[in-house]
Amino acid sequence: MTRVLILCTHNSARSQMAEALTRDAARRLGIDLDVHSAGTEATRVKEDAKTVMAELGLDLSTHTSKTLWDVPDAQNFDYVVTVCDSAAEACPVYPGKTTRRHYPFVDPSGGSLDRWRAVRDQQKTQFEAFVQALKDGRDVPPTYEDSPAVPVA
């Protein structure tokens, strides 16, 4: 099974949303992925993240903020995706078989729900393209700009 880790600074918003969106896209596309998220520090999952994900029918109520060391087999991922610049800079070195991608998204914290929705929708496009590429056996998009909108049933 392909393993995916999504990293952010606090594992409280962007990485949590990306984890749920990636799992959902994989489920809808019928691809087995083991998806986790973590942060360089653990805090709590933000209520606005829970709210905007619930609008898509994705429940973050059982999600918890965790560090990389809280993730099972933390050094063994096929893909490590950072979703903020701070996490990209602090990301540890992974074995040669790991493919790293950096998809930076604006931090919606402190913004309106519309800002949260905008980030969520950008992530949905990005991670659906990511999962579709995995399903098709193609290289995952190297950047957000290289990720076409992919309709997923």
PDB file of N, CA and C in Angstrom, residues 2-4 6 17-35 79 81 101 103 123-141 147-153:
ATOM      1  N   THR A   2       0.522   2.223  -0.786  1.00  0.00           N
ATOM      2  CA  THR A   2       1.262   3.477  -0.860  1.00  0.00           C
ATOM      3  C   THR A   2       0.982   4.301   0.389  1.00  0.00           C
ATOM      4  N   ARG A   3       2.060   4.810   0.989  1.00  0.00           N
ATOM      5  CA  ARG A   3       1.938   5.609   2.211  1.00  0.00           C
ATOM      6  C   ARG A   3       2.221   7.072   1.905  1.00  0.00           C
ATOM      7  N   VAL A   4       1.357   7.955   2.423  1.00  0.00           N
ATOM      8  CA  VAL A   4       1.459   9.396   2.189  1.00  0.00           C
ATOM      9  C   VAL A   4       1.446  10.103   3.531  1.00  0.00           C
ATOM     10  N   ILE A   6       1.410  14.041   5.120  1.00  0.00           N
ATOM     11  CA  ILE A   6       1.214  15.455   4.840  1.00  0.00           C
ATOM     12  C   ILE A   6       1.645  16.231   6.079  1.00  0.00           C
ATOM     13  N   MET A  17      -6.833  19.137   6.876  1.00  0.00           N
ATOM     14  CA  MET A  17      -7.778  19.186   5.762  1.00  0.00           C
ATOM     15  C   MET A  17      -7.247  18.373   4.581  1.00  0.00           C
ATOM     16  N   ALA A  18      -5.959  18.503   4.291  1.00  0.00           N
ATOM     17  CA  ALA A  18      -5.363  17.767   3.174  1.00  0.00           C
ATOM     18  C   ALA A  18      -5.418  16.265   3.408  1.00  0.00           C
ATOM     19  N   GLU A  19      -5.202  15.833   4.640  1.00  0.00           N
ATOM     20  CA  GLU A  19      -5.301  14.404   4.963  1.00  0.00           C
ATOM     21  C   GLU A  19      -6.697  13.886   4.642  1.00  0.00           C
ATOM     22  N   ALA A  20      -7.726  14.580   5.121  1.00  0.00           N
ATOM     23  CA  ALA A  20      -9.106  14.144   4.894  1.00  0.00           C
ATOM     24  C   ALA A  20      -9.457  14.177   3.411  1.00  0.00           C
ATOM     25  N   LEU A  21      -9.025  15.213   2.706  1.00  0.00           N
ATOM     26  CA  LEU A  21      -9.320  15.323   1.270  1.00  0.00           C
ATOM     27  C   LEU A  21      -8.621  14.228   0.475  1.00  0.00           C
ATOM     28  N   THR A  22      -7.397  13.888   0.858  1.00  0.00           N
ATOM     29  CA  THR A  22      -6.650  12.840   0.161  1.00  0.00           C
ATOM     30  C   THR A  22      -7.301  11.482   0.401  1.00  0.00           C
ATOM     31  N   ARG A  23      -7.663  11.217   1.630  1.00  0.00           N
ATOM     32  CA  ARG A  23      -8.356   9.951   1.933  1.00  0.00           C
ATOM     33  C   ARG A  23      -9.666   9.835   1.163  1.00  0.00           C
ATOM     34  N   ASP A  24     -10.410  10.945   1.114  1.00  0.00           N
ATOM     35  CA  ASP A  24     -11.698  10.934   0.430  1.00  0.00           C
ATOM     36  C   ASP A  24     -11.513  10.702  -1.072  1.00  0.00           C
ATOM     37  N   ALA A  25     -10.552  11.381  -1.680  1.00  0.00           N
ATOM     38  CA  ALA A  25     -10.297  11.189  -3.117  1.00  0.00           C
ATOM     39  C   ALA A  25      -9.872   9.748  -3.394  1.00  0.00           C
ATOM     40  N   ALA A  26      -9.028   9.191  -2.533  1.00  0.00           N
ATOM     41  CA  ALA A  26      -8.584   7.804  -2.710  1.00  0.00           C
ATOM     42  C   ALA A  26      -9.768   6.842  -2.611  1.00  0.00           C
ATOM     43  N   ARG A  27     -10.636   7.087  -1.657  1.00  0.00           N
ATOM     44  CA  ARG A  27     -11.818   6.235  -1.499  1.00  0.00           C
ATOM     45  C   ARG A  27     -12.686   6.299  -2.755  1.00  0.00           C
ATOM     46  N   ARG A  28     -12.943   7.517  -3.241  1.00  0.00           N
ATOM     47  CA  ARG A  28     -13.803   7.678  -4.413  1.00  0.00           C
ATOM     48  C   ARG A  28     -13.174   7.112  -5.680  1.00  0.00           C
ATOM     49  N   LEU A  29     -11.849   7.170  -5.781  1.00  0.00           N
ATOM     50  CA  LEU A  29     -11.156   6.654  -6.967  1.00  0.00           C
ATOM     51  C   LEU A  29     -10.813   5.171  -6.845  1.00  0.00           C
ATOM     52  N   GLY A  30     -11.052   4.592  -5.676  1.00  0.00           N
ATOM     53  CA  GLY A  30     -10.804   3.174  -5.493  1.00  0.00           C
ATOM     54  C   GLY A  30      -9.335   2.805  -5.427  1.00  0.00           C
ATOM     55  N   ILE A  31      -8.533   3.651  -4.805  1.00  0.00           N
ATOM     56  CA  ILE A  31      -7.099   3.373  -4.657  1.00  0.00           C
ATOM     57  C   ILE A  31      -6.771   3.265  -3.171  1.00  0.00           C
ATOM     58  N   ASP A  32      -5.991   2.262  -2.811  1.00  0.00           N
ATOM     59  CA  ASP A  32      -5.598   2.063  -1.421  1.00  0.00           C
ATOM     60  C   ASP A  32      -4.418   2.959  -1.081  1.00  0.00           C
ATOM     61  N   LEU A  33      -4.645   3.901  -0.183  1.00  0.00           N
ATOM     62  CA  LEU A  33      -3.587   4.769   0.324  1.00  0.00           C
ATOM     63  C   LEU A  33      -3.627   4.753   1.839  1.00  0.00           C
ATOM     64  N   ASP A  34      -2.466   4.784   2.458  1.00  0.00           N
ATOM     65  CA  ASP A  34      -2.338   4.931   3.899  1.00  0.00           C
ATOM     66  C   ASP A  34      -1.906   6.379   4.119  1.00  0.00           C
ATOM     67  N   VAL A  35      -2.854   7.240   4.494  1.00  0.00           N
ATOM     68  CA  VAL A  35      -2.620   8.680   4.568  1.00  0.00           C
ATOM     69  C   VAL A  35      -2.561   9.133   6.023  1.00  0.00           C
ATOM     70  N   TYR A  79       5.459   9.032  -0.126  1.00  0.00           N
ATOM     71  CA  TYR A  79       5.335  10.449  -0.459  1.00  0.00           C
ATOM     72  C   TYR A  79       5.256  11.258   0.821  1.00  0.00           C
ATOM     73  N   VAL A  81       4.484  15.205   1.713  1.00  0.00           N
ATOM     74  CA  VAL A  81       4.005  16.450   1.119  1.00  0.00           C
ATOM     75  C   VAL A  81       3.950  17.512   2.210  1.00  0.00           C
ATOM     76  N   ARG A 101       7.162  16.420  -2.054  1.00  0.00           N
ATOM     77  CA  ARG A 101       6.498  17.480  -2.789  1.00  0.00           C
ATOM     78  C   ARG A 101       6.201  18.605  -1.809  1.00  0.00           C
ATOM     79  N   TYR A 103       3.564  21.690  -1.571  1.00  0.00           N
ATOM     80  CA  TYR A 103       2.369  22.379  -2.065  1.00  0.00           C
ATOM     81  C   TYR A 103       1.970  23.413  -1.012  1.00  0.00           C
ATOM     82  N   GLN A 123      -6.921  23.004  -1.936  1.00  0.00           N
ATOM     83  CA  GLN A 123      -6.372  21.712  -1.542  1.00  0.00           C
ATOM     84  C   GLN A 123      -7.129  20.567  -2.205  1.00  0.00           C
ATOM     85  N   LYS A 124      -8.432  20.699  -2.319  1.00  0.00           N
ATOM     86  CA  LYS A 124      -9.232  19.644  -2.947  1.00  0.00           C
ATOM     87  C   LYS A 124      -8.752  19.423  -4.374  1.00  0.00           C
ATOM     88  N   THR A 125      -8.553  20.490  -5.130  1.00  0.00           N
ATOM     89  CA  THR A 125      -8.040  20.379  -6.493  1.00  0.00           C
ATOM     90  C   THR A 125      -6.671  19.720  -6.498  1.00  0.00           C
ATOM     91  N   GLN A 126      -5.798  20.186  -5.613  1.00  0.00           N
ATOM     92  CA  GLN A 126      -4.425  19.680  -5.566  1.00  0.00           C
ATOM     93  C   GLN A 126      -4.368  18.191  -5.240  1.00  0.00           C
ATOM     94  N   PHE A 127      -5.055  17.794  -4.185  1.00  0.00           N
ATOM     95  CA  PHE A 127      -4.929  16.418  -3.726  1.00  0.00           C
ATOM     96  C   PHE A 127      -5.758  15.444  -4.562  1.00  0.00           C
ATOM     97  N   GLU A 128      -6.798  15.915  -5.231  1.00  0.00           N
ATOM     98  CA  GLU A 128      -7.475  15.051  -6.199  1.00  0.00           C
ATOM     99  C   GLU A 128      -6.550  14.773  -7.391  1.00  0.00           C
ATOM    100  N   ALA A 129      -5.828  15.793  -7.845  1.00  0.00           N
ATOM    101  CA  ALA A 129      -4.857  15.591  -8.932  1.00  0.00           C
ATOM    102  C   ALA A 129      -3.739  14.653  -8.478  1.00  0.00           C
ATOM    103  N   PHE A 130      -3.308  14.788  -7.244  1.00  0.00           N
ATOM    104  CA  PHE A 130      -2.273  13.931  -6.670  1.00  0.00           C
ATOM    105  C   PHE A 130      -2.729  12.467  -6.690  1.00  0.00           C
ATOM    106  N   VAL A 131      -3.934  12.207  -6.170  1.00  0.00           N
ATOM    107  CA  VAL A 131      -4.450  10.841  -6.094  1.00  0.00           C
ATOM    108  C   VAL A 131      -4.716  10.285  -7.493  1.00  0.00           C
ATOM    109  N   GLN A 132      -5.251  11.117  -8.388  1.00  0.00           N
ATOM    110  CA  GLN A 132      -5.505  10.663  -9.762  1.00  0.00           C
ATOM    111  C   GLN A 132      -4.201  10.249 -10.432  1.00  0.00           C
ATOM    112  N   ALA A 133      -3.135  11.002 -10.221  1.00  0.00           N
ATOM    113  CA  ALA A 133      -1.831  10.656 -10.792  1.00  0.00           C
ATOM    114  C   ALA A 133      -1.355   9.309 -10.246  1.00  0.00           C
ATOM    115  N   LEU A 134      -1.517   9.086  -8.956  1.00  0.00           N
ATOM    116  CA  LEU A 134      -1.134   7.797  -8.373  1.00  0.00           C
ATOM    117  C   LEU A 134      -1.942   6.663  -9.000  1.00  0.00           C
ATOM    118  N   LYS A 135      -3.237   6.881  -9.133  1.00  0.00           N
ATOM    119  CA  LYS A 135      -4.092   5.843  -9.724  1.00  0.00           C
ATOM    120  C   LYS A 135      -3.669   5.538 -11.158  1.00  0.00           C
ATOM    121  N   ASP A 136      -3.316   6.581 -11.908  1.00  0.00           N
ATOM    122  CA  ASP A 136      -2.945   6.423 -13.317  1.00  0.00           C
ATOM    123  C   ASP A 136      -1.510   5.948 -13.509  1.00  0.00           C
ATOM    124  N   GLY A 137      -0.747   5.865 -12.406  1.00  0.00           N
ATOM    125  CA  GLY A 137       0.650   5.454 -12.519  1.00  0.00           C
ATOM    126  C   GLY A 137       1.553   6.541 -13.072  1.00  0.00           C
ATOM    127  N   ARG A 138       1.111   7.803 -12.947  1.00  0.00           N
ATOM    128  CA  ARG A 138       1.909   8.938 -13.411  1.00  0.00           C
ATOM    129  C   ARG A 138       2.638   9.571 -12.230  1.00  0.00           C
ATOM    130  N   ASP A 139       3.633  10.404 -12.555  1.00  0.00           N
ATOM    131  CA  ASP A 139       4.288  11.182 -11.504  1.00  0.00           C
ATOM    132  C   ASP A 139       3.276  12.127 -10.884  1.00  0.00           C
ATOM    133  N   VAL A 140       3.347  12.286  -9.568  1.00  0.00           N
ATOM    134  CA  VAL A 140       2.452  13.238  -8.916  1.00  0.00           C
ATOM    135  C   VAL A 140       2.873  14.645  -9.304  1.00  0.00           C
ATOM    136  N   PRO A 141       1.921  15.582  -9.334  1.00  0.00           N
ATOM    137  CA  PRO A 141       2.253  16.951  -9.748  1.00  0.00           C
ATOM    138  C   PRO A 141       3.365  17.533  -8.883  1.00  0.00           C
ATOM    139  N   SER A 147      -1.080  21.138 -11.275  1.00  0.00           N
ATOM    140  CA  SER A 147      -2.170  20.229 -10.933  1.00  0.00           C
ATOM    141  C   SER A 147      -3.444  20.679 -11.622  1.00  0.00           C
ATOM    142  N   PRO A 148      -3.859  19.951 -12.651  1.00  0.00           N
ATOM    143  CA  PRO A 148      -5.106  20.325 -13.315  1.00  0.00           C
ATOM    144  C   PRO A 148      -6.292  19.980 -12.429  1.00  0.00           C
ATOM    145  N   ALA A 149      -7.376  20.679 -12.659  1.00  0.00           N
ATOM    146  CA  ALA A 149      -8.612  20.329 -11.960  1.00  0.00           C
ATOM    147  C   ALA A 149      -9.042  18.960 -12.444  1.00  0.00           C
ATOM    148  N   VAL A 150      -9.241  18.052 -11.535  1.00  0.00           N
ATOM    149  CA  VAL A 150      -9.601  16.691 -11.891  1.00  0.00           C
ATOM    150  C   VAL A 150     -10.942  16.369 -11.253  1.00  0.00           C
ATOM    151  N   PRO A 151     -11.961  16.172 -12.086  1.00  0.00           N
ATOM    152  CA  PRO A 151     -13.243  15.799 -11.489  1.00  0.00           C
ATOM    153  C   PRO A 151     -13.172  14.375 -10.969  1.00  0.00           C
ATOM    154  N   VAL A 152     -13.515  14.205  -9.708  1.00  0.00           N
ATOM    155  CA  VAL A 152     -13.515  12.884  -9.094  1.00  0.00           C
ATOM    156  C   VAL A 152     -14.943  12.569  -8.706  1.00  0.00           C
ATOM    157  N   ALA A 153     -15.431  11.436  -9.164  1.00  0.00           N
ATOM    158  CA  ALA A 153     -16.834  11.049  -8.911  1.00  0.00           C
ATOM    159  C   ALA A 153     -17.136  10.958  -7.434  1.00  0.00           C
TER     160      ALA A 153
END
